[in-house]
Every structure is written in C-alpha cells, then in structure tokens.
Amino acid sequence: MITNKEIASILSKTADLLEIKGENPFKVRAYRNAARIVENSSKDFNKLVKEGFDLTRLPGIGKDLSSFIKEIVETGKFHKLEELQKEIPPGLVDMLSIEGLGPKRIRQIYDAFKVTSLDELKKYAENGELDKLPGFGPKLIEKILKGVKQIKKAGIRFLWADVEEIAEDIRKYLFKFKGVEIVEIAGSYRRKKETVGDLDILVVAEDYPKVSEYFIKYKKVKEVHSAGLTRSTVFLDNDLQVDLRAVSKESYGAALHYFTGSKAHNIEIRKLAIEKGLKVNEYGVYRGDKRIAGKSEEEVYEAVGLCFIEPELRENRGEIEACLNNYLPKLIRKEDILGDFHMHTSYSDGANYIEEMVKKAINLNYKYIAITDHSKRLKVANGMSEEELLSQLKEIDEIQKKYKEIKILKGIEVDILEDGSLDFSDEILEKLDIIVGAIHYKFEGDQTKRILKALEKIDILAHPTNRIINKRSEINANFEEIFHKAKEKNVILEINSQPDRLDLPDTYIKMAKEIGCKFAINSDAHNCNMLEYIKYGINQARRGWLEKEDVVNSWKLEDVIKFLKIH
Ligand code: DGT
Ligand code: CA
Ligand code: CA
C-alpha cells in the first residue's frame, strides 16, 4: 500500500526531471502543486482512489493529474517518470541529491557546458568554469564538490572483514592517548553486519577536543571532514569514513545503545519507552526531566522492561518480542565450534597438503574435519579425477593413524550439474563420509529444480545462494522450497565463511532455522590459515539467530556421525 508521502515523492521527482529537461514551467508547477496537495492532505489517497472518489473535485488537481495519481496508487509506478528517467542522463538525476543544486541550476549547468556526469561536474567546479555562471559563488562550488564526493562514497559498502583490522587498530591507537577510558566501535560494525557503511566510534575521555586532535592525526587519515566539540569525521586512505563521538561516562550505555542501532531497533525501543511514560535518547532514559538510566546498555534495556539483546540481533526482526516472551536465542559462540566440513588441499585448488590442514585444525582444538576437494568439474580446471580421489582416501587413512586426537572425514565438493545430477558416480560417492554439493557455473535462470534434485544425494549444500558480495547477486531460486526439502532430506545448509560470500545471508538463515533446518559453519579454506575465516561465518550465524543445537559442527563427533549416517 502506497502512502501519501510516497505518491507525493513520485510527483515531485517527476517535476524535477521535467524541469531539468526544460519543460514548460506551468506544467512543472502543476506537478509540484499536486505533490504538495497529496502530501499535506489529511485524507488517505490510497483509500480515496479505491473508493472511486473523483479526485478532480480537489483544488489543484485536474483531469490529467487525477488519472496519474490513480495510476500511481494502483500500480505503484508512474509511466511518465519512468520515461523521463530513461531520457535524462543518470548523472544529471544524481546531481539532484547535491545540496544547493536544484533542477534549475542543473539545467543551467547543462546548457552552459553539456555536463552529464558527476566527474564532468567536478571538473568544471574545480577548473573555475562553473564560477562564471550567474549565482554560482564559491560557497556553492564548495558544496557541489562535497556533494559529488558524498554521492560517490554512498555507493561503497565495505566488507566487515575488510574493516576489522583498521577498526581494531584505531581502537588500540585511541587507547594509547592519556585520559581515554573507553573506546567502543558501535554501528553496523558492532552488529557484525556483512558490510559496513562507516565506523561509529564512541570514546569516553577527560578532554574530548584533545582526543579529537589526536584522532585526526591517525596515520591512515587522508582527509579531515570535520573536527567539532563532540564529534569528528575523517576519511581514511581507503575512503572509509570514521566518526568519533565524545560521550560522558553517565551516558555511555545510552550512547552505545543509540549508536549501535540499528535505527529500526532503536525506533521500537523508543516506542516501548513511550508506552511506559519514558523518553530514550543517546543521553539516557528519562522520566520527565529525571534521568533514570543510561550508564550501561543493560540499564537502558531494563528501564524499558527488556533483557539485554545481543547487538547482532538488533535489526527489528522479532528480537524485542522474543525477549518479552522469553525465547531469545542463546547465540552460537566461537568456543562452540568443534570442526569444519569444507576445505581444499593440494589435491585440488588448495595451497596446503592434507597433513598441514590437519595440524592446523588440531591447533584450533577441532575434534573433526572433512577434507572436501573439488571433483573433476566439467567447467573448471584443477578438480580431482575419481582415481585421484581414491589415492587421496588412502593418504587420509595413513594420516589418520598418525593423529588420533582428530577425526578426518572423507569428503568431496561435487559440482551440481545443470540438470541437478552430480559430476561423480554414485559408486565412488559411496566410499565417502560426507558429500558437499555446490553450483559453480551456469547461474542464469531459475535454479530451484536443479538444487532440489541435488538434495537427494548430498549431505551439505554449499554456498547456497552463490552470491559474491558487491560482485555477483544471488541465484534465482525458491529458497523456501529448498529449505523445506533440505529439512526433509536432512541436508545441512552451509554458512560459508569466506568474507565476500557469507552465504547463506542472515535473513535466509533465520528463515531456514524457523523451517527446522540444520547448518554447518564452514571455512571453505584454500589454505590452512583460512580455517580461521570461520569467525566471519559465526558472525553471520549469530545474525541469523543460530544456537549450538542448530549448528552441526558444534556437536559431539558421535552426534555428527549419527546425523550424517556415517559408518
Ligand atoms: P552503516 O554505517 O550504513 O553500515 O549502518 P549503521 O547502522 O552503522 O548506521 P549509521 O552509521 O548511519 O548510524 C549508526 C547508528 O546510529 C545507527 O545504527 C543507529 C543510530 N542512528 C543513526 N541515525 C539515526 C536516526 O535517525 N534515528 C535513530 N533512532 N537512530 C539513528
Ligand atoms: Ca556505521
Ligand atoms: Ca555513521
């Protein structure tokens, strides 16, 4: 259902684009008026249209606009806007989000220089040409340059794993400064979201301006955007934005809660507070003017009648209700992991020998691992042939004799072919303890059938959506159906820990858990150090509400053997 606000926004966007295009000003104004009328109306336009109300009876809405609004309500779209978006270069449309640049000025710039992209706009702003246009003073030029930069940055989200080292390094750096008591990295980083837009760092210190001065001297700072009395923002050499905020000790819990987010979670907390006659903000919880909580997050939650909610769950996906009804999950932890079911060795495309992987796994205190090299693969080189697999199995037997403290499961990562069959014969697969199956080519089209068929034969479905974050979108498939079948066939769903895969994504994990599926958090290591990637998979599993009992590789070996029917 579309709201008045959304209808108005479609109309006013249309007006903007018409104006950029240089259309008749009366026409432009008619759209703007209509947008204002809809936005400010006390009546619900969605309802008016459904009841068949004659919109032309409203002042300012003629026959055309009446039918346009109807179209927007009924389809959620507006053909005129879509045509304009095709017609006008996207660079000009992007310019609308630069502060200080409205459609009129964009048109002015276009007429003068035929500029159609942000890069060109930047060029003319820098080389002094833009100054020559009437009304373009130095302040506006500055705003334009800032705006271009912001739009470009808005597109980038960093992988969580790619900011981890920097985040921890800044934390250490800040702690070195005298008088700094607490440093905490809040925001999406603390919620362990797979990608983060920027870092939000809170600091409790005696003298914030001094800390800020020190902060902006951090070795990786490329540009200081602002350094204020309680907040500083910098950009690092990799373009990551970092915000630092001063917080008082009494408000620390409230601030940490507020800046950890998510915004959607915070909004729900504030609603609960209001019901109790309280007010929550980043400084504390208040009854009237009196502050009743705020020193710790626990205090904040308690004040609004809740228990502590782990940051990974704070996405307004049911965590508040779960807390109120006592079914918040006890999230899986790193210490719970006892093994890993997906790794590659020199038999296929891994860098290390089997024995090196085994030693590293023992070092991590694992009780079992599965060696799962690639099968011969029809499309990609360096998989094993069936003969190579047989010789690998012999080698595993030898190594197993040497290392009694760990169980080495014999496995493979087979290709799920286009028709859903596997690339190794049943006969050879029978010799194995564990069969990991994955799609590695031909991602186009609906993949549901292909996967459903493979579920008949595999033990683990690896990187089920096949997405690569920021690079390749997930395959097209009915995952709900796939999860039901996986549950029925006892097929384990993988949470692949490679930082750019993190596949399954969090919302799918939660959905599959509710269906009753079991999971494996696997490293998919291609060398022995990569076994440690499992921590990223654990982050993702926690965001998907998983507990120990959901995660097969946190179970005792005997339970794993029973579940996988290994003999
Ligand atoms: P990101 O940086 O895009 O990965 O996501 P976040 O969640 O770190 O978002 P960010 O950096 O914009 O803001 C940090 C936190 O501050 C956010 O999670 C919740 C809080 N916050 C920011 N803006 C608002 C707001 O308008 N209302 C509320 N309630 N909280 C906000
Ligand atoms: Ca952030
Ligand atoms: Ca931020």
PDB file of C-alpha atoms and ligand atoms in Angstrom, residues 187 197-200 231 241-243 245 259, ligand 3:
ATOM      1  CA  GLY A 187      27.102   0.907  14.465  1.00  0.00           C
ATOM      2  CA  GLY A 197      28.981   1.893   5.520  1.00  0.00           C
ATOM      3  CA  ASP A 198      31.181   3.669   8.035  1.00  0.00           C
ATOM      4  CA  LEU A 199      32.650   3.226  11.501  1.00  0.00           C
ATOM      5  CA  ASP A 200      30.988   4.865  14.502  1.00  0.00           C
ATOM      6  CA  ARG A 231      32.091  14.833  17.008  1.00  0.00           C
ATOM      7  CA  GLN A 241      34.529   7.180   6.796  1.00  0.00           C
ATOM      8  CA  VAL A 242      35.151   7.117  10.530  1.00  0.00           C
ATOM      9  CA  ASP A 243      33.064   9.098  13.011  1.00  0.00           C
ATOM     10  CA  ARG A 245      31.954  10.853  19.198  1.00  0.00           C
ATOM     11  CA  PHE A 259      24.819   4.375  18.057  1.00  0.00           C
TER      12      PHE A 259
HETATM   13 CA    CA B   3      27.933   6.862  10.931  1.00  0.00          CA
END
